PDB file of C-alpha atoms in Angstrom:
ATOM      1  CA  MET A   6     113.105 136.302 128.041  1.00  0.00           C
ATOM      2  CA  ALA A   7     113.681 133.092 126.078  1.00  0.00           C
ATOM      3  CA  LEU A   8     114.650 134.129 122.568  1.00  0.00           C
ATOM      4  CA  GLU A   9     116.029 131.716 119.971  1.00  0.00           C
ATOM      5  CA  THR A  10     117.826 133.073 116.911  1.00  0.00           C
ATOM      6  CA  SER A  11     118.658 131.424 113.608  1.00  0.00           C
ATOM      7  CA  LEU A  12     120.426 132.850 110.563  1.00  0.00           C
ATOM      8  CA  GLU A  13     120.154 131.499 107.022  1.00  0.00           C
ATOM      9  CA  ALA A  14     122.179 132.516 103.963  1.00  0.00           C
ATOM     10  CA  ILE A  15     120.339 131.560 100.768  1.00  0.00           C
ATOM     11  CA  PRO A  16     122.285 132.009  97.492  1.00  0.00           C
ATOM     12  CA  ASP A  17     120.307 132.465  94.281  1.00  0.00           C
ATOM     13  CA  ASP A  18     120.788 134.004  90.818  1.00  0.00           C
ATOM     14  CA  GLU A  19     120.431 137.565  92.130  1.00  0.00           C
ATOM     15  CA  GLY A  20     122.772 137.330  95.125  1.00  0.00           C
ATOM     16  CA  VAL A  21     122.470 136.038  98.660  1.00  0.00           C
ATOM     17  CA  ARG A  22     119.392 136.545 100.825  1.00  0.00           C
ATOM     18  CA  PHE A  23     120.004 136.584 104.568  1.00  0.00           C
ATOM     19  CA  VAL A  24     117.150 135.750 106.918  1.00  0.00           C
ATOM     20  CA  LEU A  25     117.413 136.227 110.671  1.00  0.00           C
ATOM     21  CA  GLU A  26     114.557 134.634 112.594  1.00  0.00           C
ATOM     22  CA  LEU A  27     113.887 135.499 116.240  1.00  0.00           C
ATOM     23  CA  THR A  28     111.490 133.169 118.047  1.00  0.00           C
ATOM     24  CA  ASN A  29     110.066 133.585 121.540  1.00  0.00           C
ATOM     25  CA  THR A  30     110.504 130.101 123.025  1.00  0.00           C
ATOM     26  CA  GLY A  31     109.304 131.153 126.463  1.00  0.00           C
ATOM     27  CA  ASP A  32     105.841 131.068 127.993  1.00  0.00           C
ATOM     28  CA  GLN A  33     105.607 134.857 128.493  1.00  0.00           C
ATOM     29  CA  PRO A  34     105.567 137.691 125.918  1.00  0.00           C
ATOM     30  CA  ALA A  35     109.039 138.957 124.971  1.00  0.00           C
ATOM     31  CA  THR A  36     109.588 142.662 124.345  1.00  0.00           C
ATOM     32  CA  LEU A  37     112.470 143.615 122.059  1.00  0.00           C
ATOM     33  CA  THR A  38     113.683 147.221 122.282  1.00  0.00           C
ATOM     34  CA  PHE A  39     115.586 148.330 119.181  1.00  0.00           C
ATOM     35  CA  ARG A  40     118.150 151.177 119.286  1.00  0.00           C
ATOM     36  CA  ASP A  41     117.334 152.421 115.786  1.00  0.00           C
ATOM     37  CA  ALA A  42     115.194 151.663 112.750  1.00  0.00           C
ATOM     38  CA  GLY A  43     117.838 149.297 111.318  1.00  0.00           C
ATOM     39  CA  LYS A  44     116.941 146.522 113.817  1.00  0.00           C
ATOM     40  CA  ALA A  45     119.826 144.273 112.653  1.00  0.00           C
ATOM     41  CA  ASP A  46     122.991 144.468 110.580  1.00  0.00           C
ATOM     42  CA  PHE A  47     124.275 141.674 108.352  1.00  0.00           C
ATOM     43  CA  VAL A  48     128.055 141.442 107.889  1.00  0.00           C
ATOM     44  CA  VAL A  49     130.027 139.139 105.569  1.00  0.00           C
ATOM     45  CA  VAL A  50     133.662 138.486 106.490  1.00  0.00           C
ATOM     46  CA  ASP A  51     136.545 136.531 105.004  1.00  0.00           C
ATOM     47  CA  GLY A  52     138.928 135.846 107.885  1.00  0.00           C
ATOM     48  CA  ASP A  53     139.625 139.287 109.385  1.00  0.00           C
ATOM     49  CA  THR A  54     138.463 141.178 106.285  1.00  0.00           C
ATOM     50  CA  GLU A  55     134.978 142.647 106.133  1.00  0.00           C
ATOM     51  CA  CYS A  56     133.668 142.074 102.596  1.00  0.00           C
ATOM     52  CA  TRP A  57     130.148 143.468 102.822  1.00  0.00           C
ATOM     53  CA  ARG A  58     127.942 145.189 105.400  1.00  0.00           C
ATOM     54  CA  TRP A  59     124.239 145.671 104.769  1.00  0.00           C
ATOM     55  CA  SER A  60     124.092 149.033 106.553  1.00  0.00           C
ATOM     56  CA  ASP A  61     126.937 150.694 104.594  1.00  0.00           C
ATOM     57  CA  GLY A  62     125.662 153.861 102.960  1.00  0.00           C
ATOM     58  CA  GLN A  63     122.319 153.750 104.751  1.00  0.00           C
ATOM     59  CA  LEU A  64     120.879 156.078 107.361  1.00  0.00           C
ATOM     60  CA  PHE A  65     118.431 154.956 110.038  1.00  0.00           C
ATOM     61  CA  ALA A  66     116.095 156.937 112.269  1.00  0.00           C
ATOM     62  CA  GLN A  67     117.682 157.146 115.720  1.00  0.00           C
ATOM     63  CA  MET A  68     114.718 156.266 117.892  1.00  0.00           C
ATOM     64  CA  LEU A  69     113.825 153.507 120.283  1.00  0.00           C
ATOM     65  CA  THR A  70     111.145 151.144 119.020  1.00  0.00           C
ATOM     66  CA  THR A  71     109.708 147.972 120.505  1.00  0.00           C
ATOM     67  CA  GLU A  72     108.300 144.741 119.130  1.00  0.00           C
ATOM     68  CA  GLU A  73     106.454 142.284 121.322  1.00  0.00           C
ATOM     69  CA  LEU A  74     106.571 138.584 120.496  1.00  0.00           C
ATOM     70  CA  ALA A  75     103.912 136.353 122.013  1.00  0.00           C
ATOM     71  CA  PRO A  76     104.998 132.870 123.137  1.00  0.00           C
ATOM     72  CA  GLY A  77     105.855 130.865 120.006  1.00  0.00           C
ATOM     73  CA  GLU A  78     105.765 133.952 117.756  1.00  0.00           C
ATOM     74  CA  SER A  79     108.633 134.778 115.395  1.00  0.00           C
ATOM     75  CA  LEU A  80     110.030 137.897 113.751  1.00  0.00           C
ATOM     76  CA  GLN A  81     112.043 137.736 110.526  1.00  0.00           C
ATOM     77  CA  LEU A  82     114.569 140.339 109.411  1.00  0.00           C
ATOM     78  CA  GLU A  83     116.075 140.121 105.920  1.00  0.00           C
ATOM     79  CA  ALA A  84     118.795 141.623 103.739  1.00  0.00           C
ATOM     80  CA  VAL A  85     120.175 140.900 100.260  1.00  0.00           C
ATOM     81  CA  TRP A  86     123.823 140.939  99.175  1.00  0.00           C
ATOM     82  CA  GLU A  87     123.718 141.637  95.440  1.00  0.00           C
ATOM     83  CA  HIS A  88     126.550 140.496  93.157  1.00  0.00           C
ATOM     84  CA  PRO A  89     128.650 138.633  95.741  1.00  0.00           C
ATOM     85  CA  THR A  90     132.195 137.569  94.898  1.00  0.00           C
ATOM     86  CA  PRO A  91     132.565 133.767  94.835  1.00  0.00           C
ATOM     87  CA  GLY A  92     134.219 132.347  97.930  1.00  0.00           C
ATOM     88  CA  ASP A  93     133.759 130.976 101.431  1.00  0.00           C
ATOM     89  CA  TYR A  94     132.578 133.432 104.080  1.00  0.00           C
ATOM     90  CA  ASP A  95     131.413 133.797 107.648  1.00  0.00           C
ATOM     91  CA  VAL A  96     128.208 135.770 108.163  1.00  0.00           C
ATOM     92  CA  VAL A  97     127.349 137.624 111.359  1.00  0.00           C
ATOM     93  CA  CYS A  98     124.006 139.233 112.048  1.00  0.00           C
ATOM     94  CA  GLU A  99     124.270 141.841 114.801  1.00  0.00           C
ATOM     95  CA  LEU A 100     120.945 142.364 116.536  1.00  0.00           C
ATOM     96  CA  LYS A 101     120.446 146.046 117.361  1.00  0.00           C
ATOM     97  CA  THR A 102     118.385 145.604 120.509  1.00  0.00           C
ATOM     98  CA  MET A 103     119.201 147.134 123.880  1.00  0.00           C
ATOM     99  CA  ASP A 104     120.357 143.654 124.993  1.00  0.00           C
ATOM    100  CA  GLY A 105     122.408 143.110 121.824  1.00  0.00           C
ATOM    101  CA  GLY A 106     123.114 139.656 120.503  1.00  0.00           C
ATOM    102  CA  GLU A 107     124.167 138.046 117.278  1.00  0.00           C
ATOM    103  CA  ALA A 108     123.724 134.997 115.092  1.00  0.00           C
ATOM    104  CA  ARG A 109     126.327 133.383 112.830  1.00  0.00           C
ATOM    105  CA  THR A 110     126.464 131.095 109.841  1.00  0.00           C
ATOM    106  CA  THR A 111     128.801 130.191 106.991  1.00  0.00           C
ATOM    107  CA  LEU A 112     128.311 130.795 103.289  1.00  0.00           C
ATOM    108  CA  THR A 113     129.780 129.473 100.049  1.00  0.00           C
ATOM    109  CA  VAL A 114     129.021 131.484  96.915  1.00  0.00           C
TER     110      VAL A 114
END
């Protein structure tokens, strides 16, 4: 499976919108098997300190689900961090598939 990931952090007046894009760059369909209904988790860290986690306080159905991406097809997963504290951060998006994976970016608020 040839899967390319990209992560964007887009600040605006309401907070920061995170967009994870998964693109099948191969020539065969790619099947993603997710461990739960959350599909991905977005985490903001400052050094070794976790500042915000999208999944905190949320519950997700614990069931396996699949998504199939045709060659060239993309899937976007999004989250919003409302009322962020100004600063410089690292952002990690943990993909909750059976194969795992993550994408990273930096952010200045």
